[in-house]
JSON list of C-alpha atoms in Angstrom, two decimals:
[
{"chain": "A", "resi": 1, "resn": "MET", "atom": "CA", "xyz": [-169.86, 51.58, 28.49]},
{"chain": "A", "resi": 2, "resn": "PHE", "atom": "CA", "xyz": [-170.47, 47.75, 28.45]},
{"chain": "A", "resi": 3, "resn": "GLY", "atom": "CA", "xyz": [-170.54, 46.70, 31.95]},
{"chain": "A", "resi": 4, "resn": "SER", "atom": "CA", "xyz": [-168.52, 48.24, 34.72]},
{"chain": "A", "resi": 5, "resn": "GLU", "atom": "CA", "xyz": [-164.74, 48.79, 34.77]},
{"chain": "A", "resi": 6, "resn": "LYS", "atom": "CA", "xyz": [-164.51, 45.81, 36.33]},
{"chain": "A", "resi": 7, "resn": "GLU", "atom": "CA", "xyz": [-166.43, 43.77, 33.93]},
{"chain": "A", "resi": 8, "resn": "ILE", "atom": "CA", "xyz": [-164.75, 45.27, 31.19]},
{"chain": "A", "resi": 9, "resn": "THR", "atom": "CA", "xyz": [-161.39, 44.45, 32.67]},
{"chain": "A", "resi": 10, "resn": "ASP", "atom": "CA", "xyz": [-162.47, 40.63, 33.05]},
{"chain": "A", "resi": 11, "resn": "PHE", "atom": "CA", "xyz": [-163.80, 40.29, 29.85]},
{"chain": "A", "resi": 12, "resn": "ILE", "atom": "CA", "xyz": [-160.51, 41.56, 28.12]},
{"chain": "A", "resi": 13, "resn": "GLN", "atom": "CA", "xyz": [-158.17, 39.45, 30.75]},
{"chain": "A", "resi": 14, "resn": "LYS", "atom": "CA", "xyz": [-160.39, 36.26, 29.93]},
{"chain": "A", "resi": 15, "resn": "THR", "atom": "CA", "xyz": [-160.06, 36.87, 25.99]},
{"chain": "A", "resi": 16, "resn": "LYS", "atom": "CA", "xyz": [-157.38, 34.78, 23.99]},
{"chain": "A", "resi": 17, "resn": "PHE", "atom": "CA", "xyz": [-155.16, 37.03, 22.13]},
{"chain": "A", "resi": 18, "resn": "ASP", "atom": "CA", "xyz": [-152.99, 35.07, 19.49]},
{"chain": "A", "resi": 19, "resn": "GLY", "atom": "CA", "xyz": [-149.48, 35.39, 19.26]},
{"chain": "A", "resi": 20, "resn": "LYS", "atom": "CA", "xyz": [-149.49, 38.36, 17.79]},
{"chain": "A", "resi": 21, "resn": "GLY", "atom": "CA", "xyz": [-151.57, 39.81, 20.28]},
{"chain": "A", "resi": 22, "resn": "LEU", "atom": "CA", "xyz": [-154.92, 40.02, 18.23]},
{"chain": "A", "resi": 23, "resn": "VAL", "atom": "CA", "xyz": [-158.15, 38.60, 18.56]},
{"chain": "A", "resi": 24, "resn": "THR", "atom": "CA", "xyz": [-160.62, 38.20, 15.44]},
{"chain": "A", "resi": 25, "resn": "ALA", "atom": "CA", "xyz": [-163.63, 40.54, 15.74]},
{"chain": "A", "resi": 26, "resn": "VAL", "atom": "CA", "xyz": [-166.60, 39.81, 13.67]},
{"chain": "A", "resi": 27, "resn": "VAL", "atom": "CA", "xyz": [-168.94, 42.57, 13.00]},
{"chain": "A", "resi": 28, "resn": "GLN", "atom": "CA", "xyz": [-172.86, 42.30, 12.74]},
{"chain": "A", "resi": 29, "resn": "ASP", "atom": "CA", "xyz": [-175.43, 44.92, 11.75]},
{"chain": "A", "resi": 30, "resn": "ALA", "atom": "CA", "xyz": [-177.69, 44.75, 14.94]},
{"chain": "A", "resi": 31, "resn": "THR", "atom": "CA", "xyz": [-180.93, 45.57, 12.88]},
{"chain": "A", "resi": 32, "resn": "SER", "atom": "CA", "xyz": [-180.29, 43.56, 9.50]},
{"chain": "A", "resi": 33, "resn": "LYS", "atom": "CA", "xyz": [-178.27, 40.91, 11.06]},
{"chain": "A", "resi": 34, "resn": "ALA", "atom": "CA", "xyz": [-175.93, 40.97, 7.86]},
{"chain": "A", "resi": 35, "resn": "LEU", "atom": "CA", "xyz": [-172.12, 40.13, 8.45]},
{"chain": "A", "resi": 36, "resn": "LEU", "atom": "CA", "xyz": [-170.51, 43.45, 7.59]},
{"chain": "A", "resi": 37, "resn": "MET", "atom": "CA", "xyz": [-166.65, 42.66, 8.39]},
{"chain": "A", "resi": 38, "resn": "VAL", "atom": "CA", "xyz": [-163.94, 40.84, 10.09]},
{"chain": "A", "resi": 39, "resn": "ALA", "atom": "CA", "xyz": [-161.04, 42.62, 11.45]},
{"chain": "A", "resi": 40, "resn": "TYR", "atom": "CA", "xyz": [-158.32, 42.38, 14.71]},
{"chain": "A", "resi": 41, "resn": "MET", "atom": "CA", "xyz": [-157.98, 43.90, 17.93]},
{"chain": "A", "resi": 42, "resn": "ASN", "atom": "CA", "xyz": [-155.71, 44.02, 20.48]},
{"chain": "A", "resi": 43, "resn": "ASP", "atom": "CA", "xyz": [-156.36, 44.53, 24.22]},
{"chain": "A", "resi": 44, "resn": "GLU", "atom": "CA", "xyz": [-156.25, 48.17, 23.86]},
{"chain": "A", "resi": 45, "resn": "ALA", "atom": "CA", "xyz": [-158.35, 48.50, 20.96]},
{"chain": "A", "resi": 46, "resn": "LEU", "atom": "CA", "xyz": [-160.86, 46.19, 22.64]},
{"chain": "A", "resi": 47, "resn": "ARG", "atom": "CA", "xyz": [-160.85, 48.46, 25.90]},
{"chain": "A", "resi": 48, "resn": "ARG", "atom": "CA", "xyz": [-161.30, 51.53, 23.58]},
{"chain": "A", "resi": 49, "resn": "THR", "atom": "CA", "xyz": [-164.34, 49.88, 21.64]},
{"chain": "A", "resi": 50, "resn": "LEU", "atom": "CA", "xyz": [-165.70, 48.80, 25.00]},
{"chain": "A", "resi": 51, "resn": "THR", "atom": "CA", "xyz": [-165.34, 52.10, 27.09]},
{"chain": "A", "resi": 52, "resn": "SER", "atom": "CA", "xyz": [-166.21, 54.34, 23.87]},
{"chain": "A", "resi": 53, "resn": "GLY", "atom": "CA", "xyz": [-168.94, 52.42, 22.37]},
{"chain": "A", "resi": 54, "resn": "LYS", "atom": "CA", "xyz": [-167.12, 52.85, 18.94]},
{"chain": "A", "resi": 55, "resn": "MET", "atom": "CA", "xyz": [-165.61, 49.82, 17.07]},
{"chain": "A", "resi": 56, "resn": "THR", "atom": "CA", "xyz": [-161.93, 50.45, 17.33]},
{"chain": "A", "resi": 57, "resn": "TYR", "atom": "CA", "xyz": [-159.41, 48.07, 15.56]},
{"chain": "A", "resi": 58, "resn": "TRP", "atom": "CA", "xyz": [-155.80, 47.32, 15.10]},
{"chain": "A", "resi": 59, "resn": "SER", "atom": "CA", "xyz": [-154.94, 47.82, 11.75]},
{"chain": "A", "resi": 60, "resn": "ARG", "atom": "CA", "xyz": [-152.61, 45.16, 10.66]},
{"chain": "A", "resi": 61, "resn": "SER", "atom": "CA", "xyz": [-151.35, 46.76, 7.34]},
{"chain": "A", "resi": 62, "resn": "ARG", "atom": "CA", "xyz": [-150.70, 50.33, 8.78]},
{"chain": "A", "resi": 63, "resn": "GLN", "atom": "CA", "xyz": [-149.83, 49.06, 12.27]},
{"chain": "A", "resi": 64, "resn": "GLN", "atom": "CA", "xyz": [-151.84, 51.71, 14.28]},
{"chain": "A", "resi": 65, "resn": "TYR", "atom": "CA", "xyz": [-155.17, 51.73, 15.91]},
{"chain": "A", "resi": 66, "resn": "TRP", "atom": "CA", "xyz": [-158.11, 52.34, 13.61]},
{"chain": "A", "resi": 67, "resn": "LEU", "atom": "CA", "xyz": [-161.22, 54.04, 14.85]},
{"chain": "A", "resi": 68, "resn": "LYS", "atom": "CA", "xyz": [-163.55, 53.10, 12.31]},
{"chain": "A", "resi": 69, "resn": "GLY", "atom": "CA", "xyz": [-165.49, 56.16, 10.82]},
{"chain": "A", "resi": 70, "resn": "GLU", "atom": "CA", "xyz": [-162.51, 58.64, 12.12]},
{"chain": "A", "resi": 71, "resn": "THR", "atom": "CA", "xyz": [-161.99, 59.49, 8.51]},
{"chain": "A", "resi": 72, "resn": "SER", "atom": "CA", "xyz": [-165.17, 58.12, 6.61]},
{"chain": "A", "resi": 73, "resn": "GLY", "atom": "CA", "xyz": [-167.87, 59.19, 9.10]},
{"chain": "A", "resi": 74, "resn": "SER", "atom": "CA", "xyz": [-168.90, 55.63, 8.72]},
{"chain": "A", "resi": 75, "resn": "PHE", "atom": "CA", "xyz": [-168.71, 54.73, 12.45]},
{"chain": "A", "resi": 76, "resn": "GLN", "atom": "CA", "xyz": [-169.98, 51.71, 13.97]},
{"chain": "A", "resi": 77, "resn": "PHE", "atom": "CA", "xyz": [-171.75, 52.18, 17.27]},
{"chain": "A", "resi": 78, "resn": "VAL", "atom": "CA", "xyz": [-171.40, 49.15, 19.65]},
{"chain": "A", "resi": 79, "resn": "LYS", "atom": "CA", "xyz": [-175.14, 47.54, 20.67]},
{"chain": "A", "resi": 80, "resn": "GLU", "atom": "CA", "xyz": [-173.79, 43.97, 22.13]},
{"chain": "A", "resi": 81, "resn": "VAL", "atom": "CA", "xyz": [-171.05, 42.42, 22.65]},
{"chain": "A", "resi": 82, "resn": "TYR", "atom": "CA", "xyz": [-170.16, 38.60, 23.04]},
{"chain": "A", "resi": 83, "resn": "ALA", "atom": "CA", "xyz": [-167.08, 36.16, 23.28]},
{"chain": "A", "resi": 84, "resn": "ASP", "atom": "CA", "xyz": [-167.37, 32.67, 21.93]},
{"chain": "A", "resi": 85, "resn": "CYS", "atom": "CA", "xyz": [-167.23, 29.53, 23.87]},
{"chain": "A", "resi": 86, "resn": "ASP", "atom": "CA", "xyz": [-163.31, 29.49, 23.90]},
{"chain": "A", "resi": 87, "resn": "ASN", "atom": "CA", "xyz": [-162.73, 33.30, 24.28]},
{"chain": "A", "resi": 88, "resn": "ASP", "atom": "CA", "xyz": [-160.72, 33.49, 21.05]},
{"chain": "A", "resi": 89, "resn": "ALA", "atom": "CA", "xyz": [-163.15, 35.33, 18.84]},
{"chain": "A", "resi": 90, "resn": "LEU", "atom": "CA", "xyz": [-165.59, 37.89, 19.59]},
{"chain": "A", "resi": 91, "resn": "LEU", "atom": "CA", "xyz": [-168.88, 39.20, 18.18]},
{"chain": "A", "resi": 92, "resn": "PHE", "atom": "CA", "xyz": [-170.07, 42.72, 17.78]},
{"chain": "A", "resi": 93, "resn": "LYS", "atom": "CA", "xyz": [-173.31, 43.55, 16.90]},
{"chain": "A", "resi": 94, "resn": "VAL", "atom": "CA", "xyz": [-173.66, 47.58, 15.87]},
{"chain": "A", "resi": 95, "resn": "ASP", "atom": "CA", "xyz": [-175.43, 50.16, 14.45]},
{"chain": "A", "resi": 96, "resn": "GLN", "atom": "CA", "xyz": [-173.40, 51.19, 11.39]},
{"chain": "A", "resi": 97, "resn": "GLN", "atom": "CA", "xyz": [-173.54, 54.75, 10.29]},
{"chain": "A", "resi": 98, "resn": "GLY", "atom": "CA", "xyz": [-172.80, 56.24, 6.91]},
{"chain": "A", "resi": 99, "resn": "SER", "atom": "CA", "xyz": [-172.55, 54.38, 3.68]},
{"chain": "A", "resi": 100, "resn": "GLY", "atom": "CA", "xyz": [-171.68, 50.98, 5.01]},
{"chain": "A", "resi": 101, "resn": "ALA", "atom": "CA", "xyz": [-168.78, 48.96, 6.36]},
{"chain": "A", "resi": 102, "resn": "CYS", "atom": "CA", "xyz": [-166.58, 48.45, 3.52]},
{"chain": "A", "resi": 103, "resn": "HIS", "atom": "CA", "xyz": [-163.82, 50.87, 2.17]},
{"chain": "A", "resi": 104, "resn": "THR", "atom": "CA", "xyz": [-165.26, 50.05, -1.31]},
{"chain": "A", "resi": 105, "resn": "GLY", "atom": "CA", "xyz": [-168.53, 51.84, -1.03]},
{"chain": "A", "resi": 106, "resn": "GLN", "atom": "CA", "xyz": [-170.27, 48.53, 0.08]},
{"chain": "A", "resi": 107, "resn": "TYR", "atom": "CA", "xyz": [-172.44, 48.23, 2.85]},
{"chain": "A", "resi": 108, "resn": "THR", "atom": "CA", "xyz": [-170.77, 44.76, 3.87]},
{"chain": "A", "resi": 109, "resn": "CYS", "atom": "CA", "xyz": [-167.33, 43.45, 2.86]},
{"chain": "A", "resi": 110, "resn": "PHE", "atom": "CA", "xyz": [-168.57, 40.17, 1.95]},
{"chain": "A", "resi": 111, "resn": "PHE", "atom": "CA", "xyz": [-169.94, 40.72, -1.74]},
{"chain": "A", "resi": 112, "resn": "ASN", "atom": "CA", "xyz": [-167.63, 38.34, -3.71]},
{"chain": "A", "resi": 113, "resn": "LYS", "atom": "CA", "xyz": [-169.72, 34.94, -3.98]},
{"chain": "A", "resi": 114, "resn": "VAL", "atom": "CA", "xyz": [-167.91, 31.84, -4.71]},
{"chain": "A", "resi": 115, "resn": "ASP", "atom": "CA", "xyz": [-169.14, 31.72, -8.32]},
{"chain": "A", "resi": 116, "resn": "GLY", "atom": "CA", "xyz": [-167.58, 35.30, -9.44]},
{"chain": "A", "resi": 117, "resn": "THR", "atom": "CA", "xyz": [-170.59, 37.00, -9.34]},
{"chain": "A", "resi": 118, "resn": "ILE", "atom": "CA", "xyz": [-170.87, 40.20, -7.36]},
{"chain": "A", "resi": 119, "resn": "ARG", "atom": "CA", "xyz": [-173.55, 40.69, -4.56]},
{"chain": "A", "resi": 120, "resn": "ASP", "atom": "CA", "xyz": [-175.40, 43.52, -4.47]},
{"chain": "A", "resi": 121, "resn": "THR", "atom": "CA", "xyz": [-175.55, 44.53, -0.81]},
{"chain": "A", "resi": 122, "resn": "SER", "atom": "CA", "xyz": [-177.39, 47.95, -1.20]},
{"chain": "A", "resi": 123, "resn": "VAL", "atom": "CA", "xyz": [-180.43, 46.29, -0.34]},
{"chain": "A", "resi": 124, "resn": "GLU", "atom": "CA", "xyz": [-179.67, 45.12, 3.23]},
{"chain": "A", "resi": 125, "resn": "LYS", "atom": "CA", "xyz": [-179.13, 48.72, 4.51]},
{"chain": "B", "resi": 1, "resn": "MET", "atom": "CA", "xyz": [-170.85, 22.03, -5.40]},
{"chain": "B", "resi": 2, "resn": "PHE", "atom": "CA", "xyz": [-170.86, 25.66, -5.54]},
{"chain": "B", "resi": 3, "resn": "GLY", "atom": "CA", "xyz": [-169.85, 26.63, -8.89]},
{"chain": "B", "resi": 4, "resn": "SER", "atom": "CA", "xyz": [-168.13, 24.64, -11.36]},
{"chain": "B", "resi": 5, "resn": "GLU", "atom": "CA", "xyz": [-164.73, 23.04, -10.70]},
{"chain": "B", "resi": 6, "resn": "LYS", "atom": "CA", "xyz": [-163.06, 26.04, -12.38]},
{"chain": "B", "resi": 7, "resn": "GLU", "atom": "CA", "xyz": [-164.95, 28.60, -10.28]},
{"chain": "B", "resi": 8, "resn": "ILE", "atom": "CA", "xyz": [-164.14, 26.37, -7.02]},
{"chain": "B", "resi": 9, "resn": "THR", "atom": "CA", "xyz": [-160.41, 26.36, -8.18]},
{"chain": "B", "resi": 10, "resn": "ASP", "atom": "CA", "xyz": [-160.40, 30.37, -8.91]},
{"chain": "B", "resi": 11, "resn": "PHE", "atom": "CA", "xyz": [-161.87, 31.13, -5.52]},
{"chain": "B", "resi": 12, "resn": "ILE", "atom": "CA", "xyz": [-159.60, 29.10, -3.64]},
{"chain": "B", "resi": 13, "resn": "GLN", "atom": "CA", "xyz": [-156.71, 30.90, -5.61]},
{"chain": "B", "resi": 14, "resn": "LYS", "atom": "CA", "xyz": [-157.62, 33.96, -4.99]},
{"chain": "B", "resi": 15, "resn": "THR", "atom": "CA", "xyz": [-158.07, 33.31, -1.14]},
{"chain": "B", "resi": 16, "resn": "LYS", "atom": "CA", "xyz": [-155.70, 34.55, 0.96]},
{"chain": "B", "resi": 17, "resn": "PHE", "atom": "CA", "xyz": [-154.50, 32.01, 3.26]},
{"chain": "B", "resi": 18, "resn": "ASP", "atom": "CA", "xyz": [-152.08, 33.42, 6.28]},
{"chain": "B", "resi": 19, "resn": "GLY", "atom": "CA", "xyz": [-148.59, 32.16, 7.41]},
{"chain": "B", "resi": 20, "resn": "LYS", "atom": "CA", "xyz": [-150.14, 29.12, 8.72]},
{"chain": "B", "resi": 21, "resn": "GLY", "atom": "CA", "xyz": [-151.89, 28.18, 5.61]},
{"chain": "B", "resi": 22, "resn": "LEU", "atom": "CA", "xyz": [-155.12, 29.33, 7.24]},
{"chain": "B", "resi": 23, "resn": "VAL", "atom": "CA", "xyz": [-158.41, 31.62, 6.60]},
{"chain": "B", "resi": 24, "resn": "THR", "atom": "CA", "xyz": [-160.93, 32.78, 8.91]},
{"chain": "B", "resi": 25, "resn": "ALA", "atom": "CA", "xyz": [-164.46, 30.95, 8.07]},
{"chain": "B", "resi": 26, "resn": "VAL", "atom": "CA", "xyz": [-167.29, 33.01, 9.48]},
{"chain": "B", "resi": 27, "resn": "VAL", "atom": "CA", "xyz": [-170.39, 30.81, 9.76]},
{"chain": "B", "resi": 28, "resn": "GLN", "atom": "CA", "xyz": [-173.96, 32.32, 9.89]},
{"chain": "B", "resi": 29, "resn": "ASP", "atom": "CA", "xyz": [-177.25, 30.87, 10.09]},
{"chain": "B", "resi": 30, "resn": "ALA", "atom": "CA", "xyz": [-178.78, 31.24, 6.48]},
{"chain": "B", "resi": 31, "resn": "THR", "atom": "CA", "xyz": [-182.37, 31.34, 8.05]},
{"chain": "B", "resi": 32, "resn": "SER", "atom": "CA", "xyz": [-181.92, 33.19, 11.51]},
{"chain": "B", "resi": 33, "resn": "LYS", "atom": "CA", "xyz": [-178.81, 35.14, 10.37]},
{"chain": "B", "resi": 34, "resn": "ALA", "atom": "CA", "xyz": [-177.09, 34.41, 13.68]},
{"chain": "B", "resi": 35, "resn": "LEU", "atom": "CA", "xyz": [-173.75, 34.22, 13.74]},
{"chain": "B", "resi": 36, "resn": "LEU", "atom": "CA", "xyz": [-172.80, 30.53, 15.07]},
{"chain": "B", "resi": 37, "resn": "MET", "atom": "CA", "xyz": [-168.94, 30.03, 15.14]},
{"chain": "B", "resi": 38, "resn": "VAL", "atom": "CA", "xyz": [-165.76, 31.38, 13.65]},
{"chain": "B", "resi": 39, "resn": "ALA", "atom": "CA", "xyz": [-163.39, 28.54, 12.63]},
{"chain": "B", "resi": 40, "resn": "TYR", "atom": "CA", "xyz": [-160.30, 28.07, 10.21]},
{"chain": "B", "resi": 41, "resn": "MET", "atom": "CA", "xyz": [-159.79, 26.26, 6.93]},
{"chain": "B", "resi": 42, "resn": "ASN", "atom": "CA", "xyz": [-156.43, 25.46, 4.84]},
{"chain": "B", "resi": 43, "resn": "ASP", "atom": "CA", "xyz": [-156.97, 25.24, 1.25]},
{"chain": "B", "resi": 44, "resn": "GLU", "atom": "CA", "xyz": [-157.89, 21.53, 1.20]},
{"chain": "B", "resi": 45, "resn": "ALA", "atom": "CA", "xyz": [-160.66, 22.05, 4.01]},
{"chain": "B", "resi": 46, "resn": "LEU", "atom": "CA", "xyz": [-162.08, 24.97, 1.94]},
{"chain": "B", "resi": 47, "resn": "ARG", "atom": "CA", "xyz": [-162.04, 22.70, -1.26]},
{"chain": "B", "resi": 48, "resn": "ARG", "atom": "CA", "xyz": [-164.01, 19.67, 0.75]},
{"chain": "B", "resi": 49, "resn": "THR", "atom": "CA", "xyz": [-166.45, 22.40, 1.93]},
{"chain": "B", "resi": 50, "resn": "LEU", "atom": "CA", "xyz": [-167.21, 23.68, -1.44]},
{"chain": "B", "resi": 51, "resn": "THR", "atom": "CA", "xyz": [-167.19, 20.12, -3.19]},
{"chain": "B", "resi": 52, "resn": "SER", "atom": "CA", "xyz": [-169.48, 18.44, -0.48]},
{"chain": "B", "resi": 53, "resn": "GLY", "atom": "CA", "xyz": [-171.63, 20.98, 0.59]},
{"chain": "B", "resi": 54, "resn": "LYS", "atom": "CA", "xyz": [-170.85, 20.21, 4.29]},
{"chain": "B", "resi": 55, "resn": "MET", "atom": "CA", "xyz": [-168.53, 22.80, 6.47]},
{"chain": "B", "resi": 56, "resn": "THR", "atom": "CA", "xyz": [-165.17, 21.19, 6.86]},
{"chain": "B", "resi": 57, "resn": "TYR", "atom": "CA", "xyz": [-162.56, 23.03, 9.09]},
{"chain": "B", "resi": 58, "resn": "TRP", "atom": "CA", "xyz": [-158.99, 22.61, 9.66]},
{"chain": "B", "resi": 59, "resn": "SER", "atom": "CA", "xyz": [-158.63, 21.67, 13.58]},
{"chain": "B", "resi": 60, "resn": "ARG", "atom": "CA", "xyz": [-155.86, 23.86, 14.96]},
{"chain": "B", "resi": 61, "resn": "SER", "atom": "CA", "xyz": [-155.89, 21.88, 18.50]},
{"chain": "B", "resi": 62, "resn": "ARG", "atom": "CA", "xyz": [-156.11, 18.50, 16.61]},
{"chain": "B", "resi": 63, "resn": "GLN", "atom": "CA", "xyz": [-154.28, 19.13, 13.71]},
{"chain": "B", "resi": 64, "resn": "GLN", "atom": "CA", "xyz": [-156.54, 17.44, 11.39]},
{"chain": "B", "resi": 65, "resn": "TYR", "atom": "CA", "xyz": [-159.56, 17.99, 9.14]},
{"chain": "B", "resi": 66, "resn": "TRP", "atom": "CA", "xyz": [-162.75, 18.41, 11.01]},
{"chain": "B", "resi": 67, "resn": "LEU", "atom": "CA", "xyz": [-166.07, 17.43, 9.07]},
{"chain": "B", "resi": 68, "resn": "LYS", "atom": "CA", "xyz": [-168.45, 19.39, 11.38]},
{"chain": "B", "resi": 69, "resn": "GLY", "atom": "CA", "xyz": [-171.32, 16.83, 12.42]},
{"chain": "B", "resi": 70, "resn": "GLU", "atom": "CA", "xyz": [-169.21, 13.84, 11.66]},
{"chain": "B", "resi": 71, "resn": "THR", "atom": "CA", "xyz": [-169.42, 12.79, 15.41]},
{"chain": "B", "resi": 72, "resn": "SER", "atom": "CA", "xyz": [-172.37, 14.94, 16.73]},
{"chain": "B", "resi": 73, "resn": "GLY", "atom": "CA", "xyz": [-174.71, 14.78, 13.91]},
{"chain": "B", "resi": 74, "resn": "SER", "atom": "CA", "xyz": [-174.80, 18.33, 13.61]},
{"chain": "B", "resi": 75, "resn": "PHE", "atom": "CA", "xyz": [-173.70, 18.94, 10.47]},
{"chain": "B", "resi": 76, "resn": "GLN", "atom": "CA", "xyz": [-173.85, 22.32, 8.59]},
{"chain": "B", "resi": 77, "resn": "PHE", "atom": "CA", "xyz": [-175.08, 22.35, 4.96]},
{"chain": "B", "resi": 78, "resn": "VAL", "atom": "CA", "xyz": [-173.71, 25.12, 3.08]},
{"chain": "B", "resi": 79, "resn": "LYS", "atom": "CA", "xyz": [-176.26, 27.82, 1.34]},
{"chain": "B", "resi": 80, "resn": "GLU", "atom": "CA", "xyz": [-174.23, 30.51, 0.09]},
{"chain": "B", "resi": 81, "resn": "VAL", "atom": "CA", "xyz": [-170.51, 31.48, 0.27]},
{"chain": "B", "resi": 82, "resn": "TYR", "atom": "CA", "xyz": [-168.71, 34.61, -0.06]},
{"chain": "B", "resi": 83, "resn": "ALA", "atom": "CA", "xyz": [-165.13, 36.14, 0.27]},
{"chain": "B", "resi": 84, "resn": "ASP", "atom": "CA", "xyz": [-164.76, 39.64, 2.04]},
{"chain": "B", "resi": 85, "resn": "CYS", "atom": "CA", "xyz": [-163.18, 42.72, -0.12]},
{"chain": "B", "resi": 86, "resn": "ASP", "atom": "CA", "xyz": [-159.53, 41.47, 0.56]},
{"chain": "B", "resi": 87, "resn": "ASN", "atom": "CA", "xyz": [-159.79, 37.86, 0.53]},
{"chain": "B", "resi": 88, "resn": "ASP", "atom": "CA", "xyz": [-158.86, 37.07, 3.57]},
{"chain": "B", "resi": 89, "resn": "ALA", "atom": "CA", "xyz": [-161.99, 36.06, 5.45]},
{"chain": "B", "resi": 90, "resn": "LEU", "atom": "CA", "xyz": [-164.87, 33.78, 4.36]},
{"chain": "B", "resi": 91, "resn": "LEU", "atom": "CA", "xyz": [-168.43, 33.81, 4.79]},
{"chain": "B", "resi": 92, "resn": "PHE", "atom": "CA", "xyz": [-170.67, 30.64, 4.88]},
{"chain": "B", "resi": 93, "resn": "LYS", "atom": "CA", "xyz": [-174.27, 30.81, 5.21]},
{"chain": "B", "resi": 94, "resn": "VAL", "atom": "CA", "xyz": [-175.59, 27.56, 6.44]},
{"chain": "B", "resi": 95, "resn": "ASP", "atom": "CA", "xyz": [-178.38, 25.17, 7.25]},
{"chain": "B", "resi": 96, "resn": "GLN", "atom": "CA", "xyz": [-177.58, 24.33, 10.54]},
{"chain": "B", "resi": 97, "resn": "GLN", "atom": "CA", "xyz": [-178.28, 20.55, 11.68]},
{"chain": "B", "resi": 98, "resn": "GLY", "atom": "CA", "xyz": [-178.92, 19.06, 15.18]},
{"chain": "B", "resi": 99, "resn": "SER", "atom": "CA", "xyz": [-178.98, 20.89, 18.31]},
{"chain": "B", "resi": 100, "resn": "GLY", "atom": "CA", "xyz": [-176.57, 23.71, 17.19]},
{"chain": "B", "resi": 101, "resn": "ALA", "atom": "CA", "xyz": [-172.87, 24.64, 16.29]},
{"chain": "B", "resi": 102, "resn": "CYS", "atom": "CA", "xyz": [-171.41, 24.84, 19.78]},
{"chain": "B", "resi": 103, "resn": "HIS", "atom": "CA", "xyz": [-169.59, 21.67, 21.42]},
{"chain": "B", "resi": 104, "resn": "THR", "atom": "CA", "xyz": [-171.37, 22.87, 24.70]},
{"chain": "B", "resi": 105, "resn": "GLY", "atom": "CA", "xyz": [-174.64, 22.35, 23.60]},
{"chain": "B", "resi": 106, "resn": "GLN", "atom": "CA", "xyz": [-175.80, 25.80, 22.78]},
{"chain": "B", "resi": 107, "resn": "TYR", "atom": "CA", "xyz": [-176.97, 26.91, 19.28]},
{"chain": "B", "resi": 108, "resn": "THR", "atom": "CA", "xyz": [-174.23, 29.55, 18.95]},
{"chain": "B", "resi": 109, "resn": "CYS", "atom": "CA", "xyz": [-170.74, 29.71, 20.09]},
{"chain": "B", "resi": 110, "resn": "PHE", "atom": "CA", "xyz": [-171.32, 33.36, 20.86]},
{"chain": "B", "resi": 111, "resn": "PHE", "atom": "CA", "xyz": [-173.24, 33.26, 24.03]},
{"chain": "B", "resi": 112, "resn": "ASN", "atom": "CA", "xyz": [-170.72, 34.94, 26.55]},
{"chain": "B", "resi": 113, "resn": "LYS", "atom": "CA", "xyz": [-171.97, 38.43, 26.91]},
{"chain": "B", "resi": 114, "resn": "VAL", "atom": "CA", "xyz": [-169.29, 41.16, 28.11]},
{"chain": "B", "resi": 115, "resn": "ASP", "atom": "CA", "xyz": [-171.12, 41.83, 31.26]},
{"chain": "B", "resi": 116, "resn": "GLY", "atom": "CA", "xyz": [-170.15, 38.30, 32.37]},
{"chain": "B", "resi": 117, "resn": "THR", "atom": "CA", "xyz": [-174.19, 36.89, 31.76]},
{"chain": "B", "resi": 118, "resn": "ILE", "atom": "CA", "xyz": [-174.95, 34.01, 29.46]},
{"chain": "B", "resi": 119, "resn": "ARG", "atom": "CA", "xyz": [-177.22, 34.65, 26.62]},
{"chain": "B", "resi": 120, "resn": "ASP", "atom": "CA", "xyz": [-179.91, 32.20, 26.02]},
{"chain": "B", "resi": 121, "resn": "THR", "atom": "CA", "xyz": [-179.48, 31.06, 22.40]},
{"chain": "B", "resi": 122, "resn": "SER", "atom": "CA", "xyz": [-182.09, 28.30, 22.36]},
{"chain": "B", "resi": 123, "resn": "VAL", "atom": "CA", "xyz": [-184.18, 31.08, 21.22]},
{"chain": "B", "resi": 124, "resn": "GLU", "atom": "CA", "xyz": [-182.70, 31.64, 17.71]},
{"chain": "B", "resi": 125, "resn": "LYS", "atom": "CA", "xyz": [-183.05, 28.20, 16.51]}
]
C-alpha cells in the first residue's frame, strides 16, 4: 500500500486521465535509475498498482488489465510513486524482477538508438 | 546532429505517432539519471530536436512548437536518443541547463508523491 486508502483515492482522483481514460506511466529502475518502459493505466489499473505494490497496466492492444510478470515472472515491485506537475504523467520507481522489463528479453525497452545501432542493456541490471 | 540526415529521417519514419500525430517523449538527466519530464513531439518537433540538439516539443495546450529554454534559459541539450521496442515512446538523455525542467521552478516535474507530500528535487541537480 502506498499511503492510506484515502491518500490513494485522492491520488487517483487528482490524476488527469486522457480522453480514453488513460494516463502515461513511466517506469524507472529504483536502483540503477535506468528508464525501463512506458505504458498506460486506467483508474482501476492505477488502484491495483497502488494497493498491490505490483505494476499493473491497461493493455491498449489486448484491451485488458496486464499484471506485469504474471506470465513471465518479471514482476515490477513498486518502491516510489510520483505524479508530475500537471498530474497527467506518473513516475514509478520499481524493483524489476526476472530478466527485465522488455518482452524482447532486453532489460529495458529503450534499446533502439537513433543512429540505428542497438544498445546493450544487459550491463544495466 | 544525432546520426546522419538519412539516419534521422529513418528514425522519424519508423516512429509511431498517435492519432493526433504525437509521440511521447520521456526526458532523463544524462548525469543524475533523474526523470525530468514527459512531453510530446510531432514529426517536425522531433526533427528539430535531432538536428539542433535542443529539446523541442509540440505544446498541446498552446498548439505550437516549444523550444524548451527559449524563454526561461533552461535549455535541454540532447546527449542520447532511444526509441522503445515498439517505437511509440522516445527516451532523451539530456544535459539540463538553468534551474531545472519544471515551470514551477523544481528541478524535475515529478515531485508530487502519492502520499501527498512534496519531494525536494533540489538535491538531484
